Amino acid sequence: TGKKVKKGEQILSIIQNGKQLNLYSPVSGTIVEQNEALDTNSASLNYSPYNEGWVYRIEPSNWSRESQLLFMADKQREFIIKEFSRLKDFLMTALRADTENYAQVILQDGGEIRDGVLSEMGPEIWEDFQTNFIDPSRQLWFY
């Protein structure tokens, strides 16, 4: 609490079985609150990221300028649809023939992505996911 962060600055790392993903601040500002409930129940990051699983509350310092760079309404919806399709393509190529023989077919036919899908994949897939979906150069923000 009280730490100043810049948009795109790393503020969190998620580590599972020695594999790591870094997350970045969506805005510049000051951290005004940290969700201490995550210390005892980190699973809420998965099942309730917008209610119980939030990590930090950040008071923006440059909202008028940075908010102009955010996707709003229909643009956000369009982007999410494209990213979800891109994610399915990413997972399709990441899955090996020895893991789930029909995963590729199911994903491309509209099947749902199961929880924890990355947890079963190796560190090289995590690194590719980090680069292709999370790194600041790829980040687009929504409001």
PDB file of C-alpha atoms in Angstrom:
ATOM      1  CA  THR A   1       0.000   0.000   0.000  1.00  0.00           C
ATOM      2  CA  GLY A   2       1.263   3.462  -0.911  1.00  0.00           C
ATOM      3  CA  LYS A   3       3.615   2.255  -3.640  1.00  0.00           C
ATOM      4  CA  LYS A   4       3.504   4.244  -6.876  1.00  0.00           C
ATOM      5  CA  VAL A   5       3.256   2.193 -10.069  1.00  0.00           C
ATOM      6  CA  LYS A   6       3.439   3.047 -13.742  1.00  0.00           C
ATOM      7  CA  LYS A   7       1.196   1.647 -16.446  1.00  0.00           C
ATOM      8  CA  GLY A   8       2.838  -1.511 -17.799  1.00  0.00           C
ATOM      9  CA  GLU A   9       5.056  -2.004 -14.718  1.00  0.00           C
ATOM     10  CA  GLN A  10       5.166  -5.526 -13.295  1.00  0.00           C
ATOM     11  CA  ILE A  11       3.078  -5.666 -10.124  1.00  0.00           C
ATOM     12  CA  LEU A  12       2.484  -9.370  -9.607  1.00  0.00           C
ATOM     13  CA  SER A  13       3.903 -12.792 -10.437  1.00  0.00           C
ATOM     14  CA  ILE A  14       1.866 -15.965 -10.433  1.00  0.00           C
ATOM     15  CA  ILE A  15       3.988 -19.041  -9.797  1.00  0.00           C
ATOM     16  CA  GLN A  16       2.751 -22.607 -10.095  1.00  0.00           C
ATOM     17  CA  ASN A  17       4.997 -25.661  -9.972  1.00  0.00           C
ATOM     18  CA  GLY A  18       8.060 -23.558 -10.784  1.00  0.00           C
ATOM     19  CA  LYS A  19       6.405 -21.859 -13.785  1.00  0.00           C
ATOM     20  CA  GLN A  20       5.769 -18.122 -13.667  1.00  0.00           C
ATOM     21  CA  LEU A  21       3.548 -15.504 -15.310  1.00  0.00           C
ATOM     22  CA  ASN A  22       4.062 -11.791 -14.674  1.00  0.00           C
ATOM     23  CA  LEU A  23       1.151  -9.347 -14.573  1.00  0.00           C
ATOM     24  CA  TYR A  24       1.371  -5.615 -15.149  1.00  0.00           C
ATOM     25  CA  SER A  25      -0.383  -2.498 -13.916  1.00  0.00           C
ATOM     26  CA  PRO A  26      -3.203  -1.332 -16.202  1.00  0.00           C
ATOM     27  CA  VAL A  27      -2.763   2.303 -15.080  1.00  0.00           C
ATOM     28  CA  SER A  28      -0.228   4.604 -13.447  1.00  0.00           C
ATOM     29  CA  GLY A  29      -1.057   5.534  -9.892  1.00  0.00           C
ATOM     30  CA  THR A  30      -0.771   4.599  -6.243  1.00  0.00           C
ATOM     31  CA  ILE A  31      -1.687   1.247  -4.720  1.00  0.00           C
ATOM     32  CA  VAL A  32      -4.303   2.163  -2.124  1.00  0.00           C
ATOM     33  CA  GLU A  33      -5.338  -1.327  -1.051  1.00  0.00           C
ATOM     34  CA  GLN A  34      -4.079  -4.890  -1.267  1.00  0.00           C
ATOM     35  CA  ASN A  35      -6.435  -7.848  -1.018  1.00  0.00           C
ATOM     36  CA  GLU A  36      -5.078  -9.563   2.084  1.00  0.00           C
ATOM     37  CA  ALA A  37      -7.668 -12.339   1.773  1.00  0.00           C
ATOM     38  CA  LEU A  38      -5.497 -13.768  -1.022  1.00  0.00           C
ATOM     39  CA  ASP A  39      -2.874 -14.657   1.590  1.00  0.00           C
ATOM     40  CA  THR A  40      -5.148 -17.435   2.841  1.00  0.00           C
ATOM     41  CA  ASN A  41      -7.316 -18.072  -0.249  1.00  0.00           C
ATOM     42  CA  SER A  42      -5.429 -17.534  -3.493  1.00  0.00           C
ATOM     43  CA  ALA A  43      -7.929 -19.755  -5.343  1.00  0.00           C
ATOM     44  CA  SER A  44     -10.295 -16.783  -5.536  1.00  0.00           C
ATOM     45  CA  LEU A  45      -7.983 -15.423  -8.260  1.00  0.00           C
ATOM     46  CA  ASN A  46      -9.448 -18.182 -10.435  1.00  0.00           C
ATOM     47  CA  TYR A  47     -13.070 -18.470  -9.391  1.00  0.00           C
ATOM     48  CA  SER A  48     -13.850 -14.817  -8.606  1.00  0.00           C
ATOM     49  CA  PRO A  49     -11.206 -12.482 -10.095  1.00  0.00           C
ATOM     50  CA  TYR A  50     -13.487  -9.433 -10.209  1.00  0.00           C
ATOM     51  CA  ASN A  51     -15.161  -9.841  -6.815  1.00  0.00           C
ATOM     52  CA  GLU A  52     -13.107 -11.738  -4.252  1.00  0.00           C
ATOM     53  CA  GLY A  53      -9.928 -12.394  -6.259  1.00  0.00           C
ATOM     54  CA  TRP A  54      -8.808  -8.851  -7.026  1.00  0.00           C
ATOM     55  CA  VAL A  55      -5.195  -8.139  -6.076  1.00  0.00           C
ATOM     56  CA  TYR A  56      -4.739  -4.356  -5.816  1.00  0.00           C
ATOM     57  CA  ARG A  57      -6.871  -1.239  -5.913  1.00  0.00           C
ATOM     58  CA  ILE A  58      -4.945   1.479  -7.706  1.00  0.00           C
ATOM     59  CA  GLU A  59      -5.814   5.164  -7.559  1.00  0.00           C
ATOM     60  CA  PRO A  60      -4.950   6.438 -11.047  1.00  0.00           C
ATOM     61  CA  SER A  61      -2.643   9.438 -11.293  1.00  0.00           C
ATOM     62  CA  ASN A  62      -3.135  10.150 -14.990  1.00  0.00           C
ATOM     63  CA  TRP A  63      -6.638   8.846 -15.689  1.00  0.00           C
ATOM     64  CA  SER A  64      -7.694  11.458 -18.254  1.00  0.00           C
ATOM     65  CA  ARG A  65      -4.753  10.628 -20.536  1.00  0.00           C
ATOM     66  CA  GLU A  66      -4.522   6.880 -19.955  1.00  0.00           C
ATOM     67  CA  SER A  67      -8.278   6.270 -20.206  1.00  0.00           C
ATOM     68  CA  GLN A  68      -8.142   7.468 -23.829  1.00  0.00           C
ATOM     69  CA  LEU A  69      -6.022   4.393 -24.591  1.00  0.00           C
ATOM     70  CA  LEU A  70      -8.589   1.955 -23.179  1.00  0.00           C
ATOM     71  CA  PHE A  71     -11.025  -0.082 -25.245  1.00  0.00           C
ATOM     72  CA  MET A  72     -14.632   0.828 -24.505  1.00  0.00           C
ATOM     73  CA  ALA A  73     -17.903  -1.073 -25.031  1.00  0.00           C
ATOM     74  CA  ASP A  74     -18.161  -2.566 -28.550  1.00  0.00           C
ATOM     75  CA  LYS A  75     -14.420  -2.333 -29.205  1.00  0.00           C
ATOM     76  CA  GLN A  76     -13.813  -4.328 -26.030  1.00  0.00           C
ATOM     77  CA  ARG A  77     -16.345  -6.987 -27.027  1.00  0.00           C
ATOM     78  CA  GLU A  78     -14.801  -7.317 -30.508  1.00  0.00           C
ATOM     79  CA  PHE A  79     -11.288  -7.558 -29.065  1.00  0.00           C
ATOM     80  CA  ILE A  80     -12.304 -10.223 -26.505  1.00  0.00           C
ATOM     81  CA  ILE A  81     -13.879 -12.374 -29.220  1.00  0.00           C
ATOM     82  CA  LYS A  82     -10.722 -12.158 -31.347  1.00  0.00           C
ATOM     83  CA  GLU A  83      -8.434 -12.842 -28.373  1.00  0.00           C
ATOM     84  CA  PHE A  84     -10.478 -15.851 -27.287  1.00  0.00           C
ATOM     85  CA  SER A  85     -10.171 -17.290 -30.791  1.00  0.00           C
ATOM     86  CA  ARG A  86      -6.441 -16.563 -30.734  1.00  0.00           C
ATOM     87  CA  LEU A  87      -6.185 -18.263 -27.326  1.00  0.00           C
ATOM     88  CA  LYS A  88      -7.910 -21.374 -28.659  1.00  0.00           C
ATOM     89  CA  ASP A  89      -5.454 -21.449 -31.578  1.00  0.00           C
ATOM     90  CA  PHE A  90      -2.550 -21.035 -29.148  1.00  0.00           C
ATOM     91  CA  LEU A  91      -3.761 -23.899 -26.960  1.00  0.00           C
ATOM     92  CA  MET A  92      -4.433 -26.080 -29.978  1.00  0.00           C
ATOM     93  CA  THR A  93      -0.808 -25.813 -31.081  1.00  0.00           C
ATOM     94  CA  ALA A  94       0.482 -26.176 -27.501  1.00  0.00           C
ATOM     95  CA  LEU A  95      -1.338 -29.432 -26.817  1.00  0.00           C
ATOM     96  CA  ARG A  96       0.671 -32.493 -27.718  1.00  0.00           C
ATOM     97  CA  ALA A  97      -0.733 -35.614 -29.306  1.00  0.00           C
ATOM     98  CA  ASP A  98       0.089 -37.535 -26.129  1.00  0.00           C
ATOM     99  CA  THR A  99      -1.979 -35.294 -23.848  1.00  0.00           C
ATOM    100  CA  GLU A 100      -5.528 -35.071 -25.154  1.00  0.00           C
ATOM    101  CA  ASN A 101      -6.081 -36.533 -28.588  1.00  0.00           C
ATOM    102  CA  TYR A 102      -9.304 -34.698 -29.292  1.00  0.00           C
ATOM    103  CA  ALA A 103      -8.628 -31.383 -27.560  1.00  0.00           C
ATOM    104  CA  GLN A 104      -7.890 -29.592 -30.813  1.00  0.00           C
ATOM    105  CA  VAL A 105     -11.128 -30.713 -32.435  1.00  0.00           C
ATOM    106  CA  ILE A 106     -13.216 -29.839 -29.387  1.00  0.00           C
ATOM    107  CA  LEU A 107     -11.702 -26.361 -29.019  1.00  0.00           C
ATOM    108  CA  GLN A 108     -12.223 -25.513 -32.656  1.00  0.00           C
ATOM    109  CA  ASP A 109     -15.811 -26.755 -32.543  1.00  0.00           C
ATOM    110  CA  GLY A 110     -16.695 -24.270 -29.819  1.00  0.00           C
ATOM    111  CA  GLY A 111     -15.798 -26.327 -26.770  1.00  0.00           C
ATOM    112  CA  GLU A 112     -14.904 -24.603 -23.535  1.00  0.00           C
ATOM    113  CA  ILE A 113     -11.389 -24.230 -22.218  1.00  0.00           C
ATOM    114  CA  ARG A 114     -11.132 -26.114 -18.946  1.00  0.00           C
ATOM    115  CA  ASP A 115      -9.805 -24.524 -15.776  1.00  0.00           C
ATOM    116  CA  GLY A 116      -6.087 -24.876 -15.148  1.00  0.00           C
ATOM    117  CA  VAL A 117      -5.220 -25.764 -18.738  1.00  0.00           C
ATOM    118  CA  LEU A 118      -1.794 -24.087 -18.507  1.00  0.00           C
ATOM    119  CA  SER A 119      -0.916 -25.864 -15.255  1.00  0.00           C
ATOM    120  CA  GLU A 120      -0.324 -29.113 -17.146  1.00  0.00           C
ATOM    121  CA  MET A 121       1.934 -27.522 -19.738  1.00  0.00           C
ATOM    122  CA  GLY A 122       5.672 -27.010 -19.575  1.00  0.00           C
ATOM    123  CA  PRO A 123       7.574 -23.818 -18.824  1.00  0.00           C
ATOM    124  CA  GLU A 124       8.179 -23.130 -22.522  1.00  0.00           C
ATOM    125  CA  ILE A 125       4.402 -22.892 -23.088  1.00  0.00           C
ATOM    126  CA  TRP A 126       4.098 -20.541 -20.100  1.00  0.00           C
ATOM    127  CA  GLU A 127       6.833 -18.359 -21.604  1.00  0.00           C
ATOM    128  CA  ASP A 128       5.043 -18.309 -24.967  1.00  0.00           C
ATOM    129  CA  PHE A 129       1.763 -17.461 -23.244  1.00  0.00           C
ATOM    130  CA  GLN A 130       3.486 -14.652 -21.322  1.00  0.00           C
ATOM    131  CA  THR A 131       4.953 -13.223 -24.532  1.00  0.00           C
ATOM    132  CA  ASN A 132       1.850 -13.599 -26.688  1.00  0.00           C
ATOM    133  CA  PHE A 133      -0.891 -12.638 -24.238  1.00  0.00           C
ATOM    134  CA  ILE A 134       0.403 -10.819 -21.157  1.00  0.00           C
ATOM    135  CA  ASP A 135       3.588  -8.806 -21.792  1.00  0.00           C
ATOM    136  CA  PRO A 136       3.153  -5.015 -21.694  1.00  0.00           C
ATOM    137  CA  SER A 137       3.831  -4.658 -25.413  1.00  0.00           C
ATOM    138  CA  ARG A 138       0.710  -6.835 -26.018  1.00  0.00           C
ATOM    139  CA  GLN A 139      -1.476  -5.306 -23.361  1.00  0.00           C
ATOM    140  CA  LEU A 140      -4.611  -3.471 -24.300  1.00  0.00           C
ATOM    141  CA  TRP A 141      -6.784  -2.160 -21.535  1.00  0.00           C
ATOM    142  CA  PHE A 142     -10.545  -2.089 -21.118  1.00  0.00           C
ATOM    143  CA  TYR A 143     -13.011   0.047 -19.280  1.00  0.00           C
TER     144      TYR A 143
END
